[in-house]
Amino acid sequence: MTKPKDKHIAPFDPQTFLTKVDGGKTSLKSPKKQIFYSQGDVAEAVFYIQGGKVKLSVVSQEGKEAVVAILEQGSFFGESCLAGQTVRTATATALEDSSIVRIDKGAMIRVLHEETKFAEMFMSYLLAHTIRIQEDLVDQLFNSSEKRLARILLLLAHFGKEGKPEPVIAKVSQEMLAEMIGTTRSRVSFFMNKFRKLGFIYYNGGLHVHSSLLSIVLHD
């Protein structure tokens, strides 16, 4: 007798799956400002954010720091080691108290080979991440610092994502925003005041972003 198929198959949940990975995995409770790896370290593991936020930053030979990404729950980082990168090109730091899963490179490769659903999910994540990097590059090359700031604020506010309309942005300093868009803190302060006066953002127990800020990004 053939067993009937379950019509209510739960969607694949990477967080639940990762908790069941055997061998080569470590769960970390990381306080704010903890460094997971530094620029120049040996690349030997992939990390997954179960909760919290992580900042990726790079430092030039002249000592100038730039924030290249702020990653949230559901994001991977350090995955470039899977493509043969042997040395970290950025520093990963906890922006707040975070729950992180560290997976050794070998264990991650084994899971990708053995678990089809996980491999599909991870490939989708990498493609989306690559598209975001391309968009960031275009943004830096062709848009003004005002447009770049508006775009970063909309991204941090999850604008356009289902179920997350105009939420409060976690505390991100103006210095960090300046590092992310490649300008000075004074310019960020000037634009933030402008956005506030125009009603695009407001402060009420945190920074809120209104969808109307999109007009800055779309304006020629």
PDB file of C-alpha atoms in Angstrom:
ATOM      1  CA  MET A   1       0.000   0.000   0.000  1.00  0.00           C
ATOM      2  CA  THR A   2       1.420   3.357  -1.063  1.00  0.00           C
ATOM      3  CA  LYS A   3       1.585   5.930   1.672  1.00  0.00           C
ATOM      4  CA  PRO A   4      -0.252   9.134   0.674  1.00  0.00           C
ATOM      5  CA  LYS A   5       1.907  12.194   0.252  1.00  0.00           C
ATOM      6  CA  ASP A   6       1.674  14.903   2.839  1.00  0.00           C
ATOM      7  CA  LYS A   7       0.119  17.964   1.207  1.00  0.00           C
ATOM      8  CA  HIS A   8       1.316  20.200   3.994  1.00  0.00           C
ATOM      9  CA  ILE A   9       5.065  20.050   3.552  1.00  0.00           C
ATOM     10  CA  ALA A  10       6.747  22.748   5.597  1.00  0.00           C
ATOM     11  CA  PRO A  11       9.057  25.131   3.694  1.00  0.00           C
ATOM     12  CA  PHE A  12      12.770  24.549   4.127  1.00  0.00           C
ATOM     13  CA  ASP A  13      14.048  26.441   7.153  1.00  0.00           C
ATOM     14  CA  PRO A  14      17.845  26.941   7.077  1.00  0.00           C
ATOM     15  CA  GLN A  15      17.992  27.865  10.768  1.00  0.00           C
ATOM     16  CA  THR A  16      16.280  24.637  11.820  1.00  0.00           C
ATOM     17  CA  PHE A  17      18.426  22.645   9.420  1.00  0.00           C
ATOM     18  CA  LEU A  18      21.694  24.142  10.620  1.00  0.00           C
ATOM     19  CA  THR A  19      20.926  23.210  14.219  1.00  0.00           C
ATOM     20  CA  LYS A  20      20.895  19.574  13.089  1.00  0.00           C
ATOM     21  CA  VAL A  21      24.196  19.607  11.192  1.00  0.00           C
ATOM     22  CA  ASP A  22      26.514  17.019  12.724  1.00  0.00           C
ATOM     23  CA  GLY A  23      30.232  17.708  13.020  1.00  0.00           C
ATOM     24  CA  GLY A  24      32.189  20.805  12.146  1.00  0.00           C
ATOM     25  CA  LYS A  25      29.597  23.183  13.565  1.00  0.00           C
ATOM     26  CA  THR A  26      29.800  25.523  16.552  1.00  0.00           C
ATOM     27  CA  SER A  27      27.013  27.703  17.956  1.00  0.00           C
ATOM     28  CA  LEU A  28      28.241  31.056  19.266  1.00  0.00           C
ATOM     29  CA  LYS A  29      26.628  33.627  21.555  1.00  0.00           C
ATOM     30  CA  SER A  30      28.523  36.737  20.587  1.00  0.00           C
ATOM     31  CA  PRO A  31      28.416  40.068  22.447  1.00  0.00           C
ATOM     32  CA  LYS A  32      28.411  43.400  20.647  1.00  0.00           C
ATOM     33  CA  LYS A  33      31.780  44.302  19.062  1.00  0.00           C
ATOM     34  CA  GLN A  34      33.069  40.726  19.072  1.00  0.00           C
ATOM     35  CA  ILE A  35      35.294  40.085  16.043  1.00  0.00           C
ATOM     36  CA  PHE A  36      34.634  36.789  14.249  1.00  0.00           C
ATOM     37  CA  TYR A  37      37.604  37.175  11.944  1.00  0.00           C
ATOM     38  CA  SER A  38      39.916  39.974  10.850  1.00  0.00           C
ATOM     39  CA  GLN A  39      41.170  41.112   7.487  1.00  0.00           C
ATOM     40  CA  GLY A  40      44.187  38.946   6.650  1.00  0.00           C
ATOM     41  CA  ASP A  41      43.124  35.930   8.759  1.00  0.00           C
ATOM     42  CA  VAL A  42      43.060  32.434   7.261  1.00  0.00           C
ATOM     43  CA  ALA A  43      39.660  31.714   5.653  1.00  0.00           C
ATOM     44  CA  GLU A  44      38.518  28.334   6.941  1.00  0.00           C
ATOM     45  CA  ALA A  45      34.833  28.566   7.894  1.00  0.00           C
ATOM     46  CA  VAL A  46      31.409  29.900   6.899  1.00  0.00           C
ATOM     47  CA  PHE A  47      29.158  31.732   9.367  1.00  0.00           C
ATOM     48  CA  TYR A  48      25.364  31.985   9.558  1.00  0.00           C
ATOM     49  CA  ILE A  49      23.487  34.661  11.515  1.00  0.00           C
ATOM     50  CA  GLN A  50      20.651  33.150  13.543  1.00  0.00           C
ATOM     51  CA  GLY A  51      20.033  36.422  15.363  1.00  0.00           C
ATOM     52  CA  GLY A  52      21.590  39.872  15.536  1.00  0.00           C
ATOM     53  CA  LYS A  53      23.649  41.895  13.065  1.00  0.00           C
ATOM     54  CA  VAL A  54      27.196  41.718  11.723  1.00  0.00           C
ATOM     55  CA  LYS A  55      29.306  44.438  10.114  1.00  0.00           C
ATOM     56  CA  LEU A  56      31.817  43.697   7.360  1.00  0.00           C
ATOM     57  CA  SER A  57      34.550  46.315   7.023  1.00  0.00           C
ATOM     58  CA  VAL A  58      37.852  46.742   5.212  1.00  0.00           C
ATOM     59  CA  VAL A  59      40.897  48.864   6.013  1.00  0.00           C
ATOM     60  CA  SER A  60      43.119  50.369   3.329  1.00  0.00           C
ATOM     61  CA  GLN A  61      46.921  50.463   3.487  1.00  0.00           C
ATOM     62  CA  GLU A  62      46.582  54.081   4.615  1.00  0.00           C
ATOM     63  CA  GLY A  63      44.452  52.950   7.569  1.00  0.00           C
ATOM     64  CA  LYS A  64      41.099  54.219   6.270  1.00  0.00           C
ATOM     65  CA  GLU A  65      38.171  51.985   7.216  1.00  0.00           C
ATOM     66  CA  ALA A  66      35.096  51.422   5.047  1.00  0.00           C
ATOM     67  CA  VAL A  67      31.951  49.485   5.938  1.00  0.00           C
ATOM     68  CA  VAL A  68      31.052  47.241   3.011  1.00  0.00           C
ATOM     69  CA  ALA A  69      27.957  45.528   4.437  1.00  0.00           C
ATOM     70  CA  ILE A  70      25.650  45.207   7.406  1.00  0.00           C
ATOM     71  CA  LEU A  71      24.245  41.679   7.555  1.00  0.00           C
ATOM     72  CA  GLU A  72      21.158  40.592   9.478  1.00  0.00           C
ATOM     73  CA  GLN A  73      19.424  37.401  10.587  1.00  0.00           C
ATOM     74  CA  GLY A  74      19.341  34.823   7.811  1.00  0.00           C
ATOM     75  CA  SER A  75      22.609  35.953   6.212  1.00  0.00           C
ATOM     76  CA  PHE A  76      25.815  34.022   5.656  1.00  0.00           C
ATOM     77  CA  PHE A  77      29.268  35.551   5.765  1.00  0.00           C
ATOM     78  CA  GLY A  78      32.736  34.224   5.129  1.00  0.00           C
ATOM     79  CA  GLU A  79      31.382  32.038   2.314  1.00  0.00           C
ATOM     80  CA  SER A  80      34.127  33.081  -0.122  1.00  0.00           C
ATOM     81  CA  CYS A  81      36.372  30.407   1.426  1.00  0.00           C
ATOM     82  CA  LEU A  82      34.247  27.877  -0.478  1.00  0.00           C
ATOM     83  CA  ALA A  83      35.477  29.395  -3.753  1.00  0.00           C
ATOM     84  CA  GLY A  84      39.143  29.005  -2.868  1.00  0.00           C
ATOM     85  CA  GLN A  85      39.789  32.243  -0.995  1.00  0.00           C
ATOM     86  CA  THR A  86      42.462  31.455   1.575  1.00  0.00           C
ATOM     87  CA  VAL A  87      42.729  34.835   3.331  1.00  0.00           C
ATOM     88  CA  ARG A  88      39.951  37.085   4.665  1.00  0.00           C
ATOM     89  CA  THR A  89      39.600  40.335   2.742  1.00  0.00           C
ATOM     90  CA  ALA A  90      37.364  41.969   5.373  1.00  0.00           C
ATOM     91  CA  THR A  91      36.771  42.053   9.125  1.00  0.00           C
ATOM     92  CA  ALA A  92      33.493  40.690  10.527  1.00  0.00           C
ATOM     93  CA  THR A  93      32.267  42.282  13.773  1.00  0.00           C
ATOM     94  CA  ALA A  94      29.057  41.875  15.775  1.00  0.00           C
ATOM     95  CA  LEU A  95      27.023  45.104  15.745  1.00  0.00           C
ATOM     96  CA  GLU A  96      24.864  43.826  18.609  1.00  0.00           C
ATOM     97  CA  ASP A  97      24.492  40.718  20.735  1.00  0.00           C
ATOM     98  CA  SER A  98      24.203  37.944  18.152  1.00  0.00           C
ATOM     99  CA  SER A  99      23.637  34.216  17.748  1.00  0.00           C
ATOM    100  CA  ILE A 100      26.003  32.788  15.148  1.00  0.00           C
ATOM    101  CA  VAL A 101      26.603  29.325  13.717  1.00  0.00           C
ATOM    102  CA  ARG A 102      30.170  28.660  12.580  1.00  0.00           C
ATOM    103  CA  ILE A 103      30.569  25.820  10.063  1.00  0.00           C
ATOM    104  CA  ASP A 104      33.985  24.498   9.086  1.00  0.00           C
ATOM    105  CA  LYS A 105      34.722  24.728   5.365  1.00  0.00           C
ATOM    106  CA  GLY A 106      34.899  20.939   4.990  1.00  0.00           C
ATOM    107  CA  ALA A 107      31.613  20.393   6.797  1.00  0.00           C
ATOM    108  CA  MET A 108      29.905  23.063   4.686  1.00  0.00           C
ATOM    109  CA  ILE A 109      31.105  21.474   1.438  1.00  0.00           C
ATOM    110  CA  ARG A 110      29.888  18.068   2.633  1.00  0.00           C
ATOM    111  CA  VAL A 111      26.433  19.450   3.507  1.00  0.00           C
ATOM    112  CA  LEU A 112      26.150  21.178   0.113  1.00  0.00           C
ATOM    113  CA  HIS A 113      26.871  17.857  -1.609  1.00  0.00           C
ATOM    114  CA  GLU A 114      24.541  15.782   0.557  1.00  0.00           C
ATOM    115  CA  GLU A 115      21.559  18.084   1.126  1.00  0.00           C
ATOM    116  CA  THR A 116      19.873  19.208  -2.096  1.00  0.00           C
ATOM    117  CA  LYS A 117      17.407  21.577  -0.467  1.00  0.00           C
ATOM    118  CA  PHE A 118      20.145  23.299   1.485  1.00  0.00           C
ATOM    119  CA  ALA A 119      22.318  23.588  -1.640  1.00  0.00           C
ATOM    120  CA  GLU A 120      19.420  25.193  -3.555  1.00  0.00           C
ATOM    121  CA  MET A 121      18.759  27.640  -0.741  1.00  0.00           C
ATOM    122  CA  PHE A 122      22.428  28.534  -0.468  1.00  0.00           C
ATOM    123  CA  MET A 123      22.733  29.053  -4.238  1.00  0.00           C
ATOM    124  CA  SER A 124      19.717  31.378  -4.165  1.00  0.00           C
ATOM    125  CA  TYR A 125      21.331  33.321  -1.337  1.00  0.00           C
ATOM    126  CA  LEU A 126      24.632  33.661  -3.238  1.00  0.00           C
ATOM    127  CA  LEU A 127      22.866  34.872  -6.394  1.00  0.00           C
ATOM    128  CA  ALA A 128      20.887  37.468  -4.446  1.00  0.00           C
ATOM    129  CA  HIS A 129      24.073  38.535  -2.658  1.00  0.00           C
ATOM    130  CA  THR A 130      25.914  38.917  -5.982  1.00  0.00           C
ATOM    131  CA  ILE A 131      23.100  41.060  -7.392  1.00  0.00           C
ATOM    132  CA  ARG A 132      23.236  43.266  -4.292  1.00  0.00           C
ATOM    133  CA  ILE A 133      27.008  43.731  -4.718  1.00  0.00           C
ATOM    134  CA  GLN A 134      26.519  44.718  -8.361  1.00  0.00           C
ATOM    135  CA  GLU A 135      23.844  47.221  -7.368  1.00  0.00           C
ATOM    136  CA  ASP A 136      26.131  48.660  -4.686  1.00  0.00           C
ATOM    137  CA  LEU A 137      28.920  49.084  -7.244  1.00  0.00           C
ATOM    138  CA  VAL A 138      26.627  50.895  -9.690  1.00  0.00           C
ATOM    139  CA  ASP A 139      25.372  53.034  -6.816  1.00  0.00           C
ATOM    140  CA  GLN A 140      28.929  54.062  -5.876  1.00  0.00           C
ATOM    141  CA  LEU A 141      29.952  54.762  -9.477  1.00  0.00           C
ATOM    142  CA  PHE A 142      26.975  56.729 -10.750  1.00  0.00           C
ATOM    143  CA  ASN A 143      24.867  58.103  -7.901  1.00  0.00           C
ATOM    144  CA  SER A 144      25.373  61.133  -5.683  1.00  0.00           C
ATOM    145  CA  SER A 145      26.102  60.701  -1.973  1.00  0.00           C
ATOM    146  CA  GLU A 146      22.529  61.870  -1.232  1.00  0.00           C
ATOM    147  CA  LYS A 147      21.049  59.102  -3.384  1.00  0.00           C
ATOM    148  CA  ARG A 148      23.454  56.548  -1.908  1.00  0.00           C
ATOM    149  CA  LEU A 149      22.389  57.492   1.615  1.00  0.00           C
ATOM    150  CA  ALA A 150      18.699  57.273   0.708  1.00  0.00           C
ATOM    151  CA  ARG A 151      19.214  53.825  -0.828  1.00  0.00           C
ATOM    152  CA  ILE A 152      21.134  52.537   2.205  1.00  0.00           C
ATOM    153  CA  LEU A 153      18.405  53.769   4.575  1.00  0.00           C
ATOM    154  CA  LEU A 154      15.709  52.057   2.497  1.00  0.00           C
ATOM    155  CA  LEU A 155      17.715  48.816   2.455  1.00  0.00           C
ATOM    156  CA  LEU A 156      18.294  48.922   6.213  1.00  0.00           C
ATOM    157  CA  ALA A 157      14.576  49.529   6.697  1.00  0.00           C
ATOM    158  CA  HIS A 158      13.747  46.452   4.576  1.00  0.00           C
ATOM    159  CA  PHE A 159      11.725  48.623   2.205  1.00  0.00           C
ATOM    160  CA  GLY A 160       9.771  46.453  -0.220  1.00  0.00           C
ATOM    161  CA  LYS A 161      10.086  43.247   1.786  1.00  0.00           C
ATOM    162  CA  GLU A 162       6.835  41.489   2.560  1.00  0.00           C
ATOM    163  CA  GLY A 163       5.685  41.797   6.150  1.00  0.00           C
ATOM    164  CA  LYS A 164       8.182  44.514   7.058  1.00  0.00           C
ATOM    165  CA  PRO A 165       6.696  47.893   6.085  1.00  0.00           C
ATOM    166  CA  GLU A 166       8.719  50.874   7.235  1.00  0.00           C
ATOM    167  CA  PRO A 167      10.160  49.392  10.457  1.00  0.00           C
ATOM    168  CA  VAL A 168      12.502  51.070  12.880  1.00  0.00           C
ATOM    169  CA  ILE A 169      16.137  50.898  11.814  1.00  0.00           C
ATOM    170  CA  ALA A 170      18.506  49.522  14.417  1.00  0.00           C
ATOM    171  CA  LYS A 171      20.881  52.139  15.749  1.00  0.00           C
ATOM    172  CA  VAL A 172      23.465  52.846  13.069  1.00  0.00           C
ATOM    173  CA  SER A 173      25.748  55.802  13.631  1.00  0.00           C
ATOM    174  CA  GLN A 174      26.213  58.592  11.113  1.00  0.00           C
ATOM    175  CA  GLU A 175      29.907  57.714  11.033  1.00  0.00           C
ATOM    176  CA  MET A 176      29.028  54.195   9.904  1.00  0.00           C
ATOM    177  CA  LEU A 177      26.607  55.478   7.272  1.00  0.00           C
ATOM    178  CA  ALA A 178      29.367  57.774   5.994  1.00  0.00           C
ATOM    179  CA  GLU A 179      31.743  54.810   5.724  1.00  0.00           C
ATOM    180  CA  MET A 180      29.123  52.787   3.853  1.00  0.00           C
ATOM    181  CA  ILE A 181      28.440  55.408   1.181  1.00  0.00           C
ATOM    182  CA  GLY A 182      31.936  56.884   0.912  1.00  0.00           C
ATOM    183  CA  THR A 183      31.414  60.410   2.199  1.00  0.00           C
ATOM    184  CA  THR A 184      31.923  62.482   5.360  1.00  0.00           C
ATOM    185  CA  ARG A 185      29.871  62.447   8.538  1.00  0.00           C
ATOM    186  CA  SER A 186      29.038  66.144   8.042  1.00  0.00           C
ATOM    187  CA  ARG A 187      27.474  65.361   4.632  1.00  0.00           C
ATOM    188  CA  VAL A 188      25.452  62.515   6.143  1.00  0.00           C
ATOM    189  CA  SER A 189      24.246  64.827   8.914  1.00  0.00           C
ATOM    190  CA  PHE A 190      23.251  67.456   6.333  1.00  0.00           C
ATOM    191  CA  PHE A 191      21.242  64.957   4.269  1.00  0.00           C
ATOM    192  CA  MET A 192      19.633  63.348   7.335  1.00  0.00           C
ATOM    193  CA  ASN A 193      18.402  66.763   8.482  1.00  0.00           C
ATOM    194  CA  LYS A 194      17.103  67.421   4.979  1.00  0.00           C
ATOM    195  CA  PHE A 195      15.280  64.069   4.876  1.00  0.00           C
ATOM    196  CA  ARG A 196      13.752  64.768   8.292  1.00  0.00           C
ATOM    197  CA  LYS A 197      12.492  68.224   7.265  1.00  0.00           C
ATOM    198  CA  LEU A 198      10.939  66.750   4.111  1.00  0.00           C
ATOM    199  CA  GLY A 199       9.165  64.056   6.157  1.00  0.00           C
ATOM    200  CA  PHE A 200      11.110  61.149   4.657  1.00  0.00           C
ATOM    201  CA  ILE A 201      12.437  60.050   8.052  1.00  0.00           C
ATOM    202  CA  TYR A 202      11.485  60.723  11.658  1.00  0.00           C
ATOM    203  CA  TYR A 203      12.692  59.820  15.119  1.00  0.00           C
ATOM    204  CA  ASN A 204      10.417  58.151  17.656  1.00  0.00           C
ATOM    205  CA  GLY A 205      12.254  55.695  19.869  1.00  0.00           C
ATOM    206  CA  GLY A 206      14.546  55.083  16.922  1.00  0.00           C
ATOM    207  CA  LEU A 207      14.876  56.019  13.284  1.00  0.00           C
ATOM    208  CA  HIS A 208      11.874  55.382  11.037  1.00  0.00           C
ATOM    209  CA  VAL A 209      12.011  55.540   7.258  1.00  0.00           C
ATOM    210  CA  HIS A 210       9.005  56.478   5.135  1.00  0.00           C
ATOM    211  CA  SER A 211       8.540  54.914   1.708  1.00  0.00           C
ATOM    212  CA  SER A 212       8.467  58.413   0.207  1.00  0.00           C
ATOM    213  CA  LEU A 213      12.270  58.469   0.609  1.00  0.00           C
ATOM    214  CA  LEU A 214      12.299  56.378  -2.567  1.00  0.00           C
ATOM    215  CA  SER A 215      11.624  59.602  -4.485  1.00  0.00           C
ATOM    216  CA  ILE A 216      15.219  60.694  -3.753  1.00  0.00           C
ATOM    217  CA  VAL A 217      16.587  57.495  -5.276  1.00  0.00           C
ATOM    218  CA  LEU A 218      14.364  57.744  -8.369  1.00  0.00           C
ATOM    219  CA  HIS A 219      14.840  61.473  -8.926  1.00  0.00           C
ATOM    220  CA  ASP A 220      17.183  62.405 -11.788  1.00  0.00           C
TER     221      ASP A 220
END
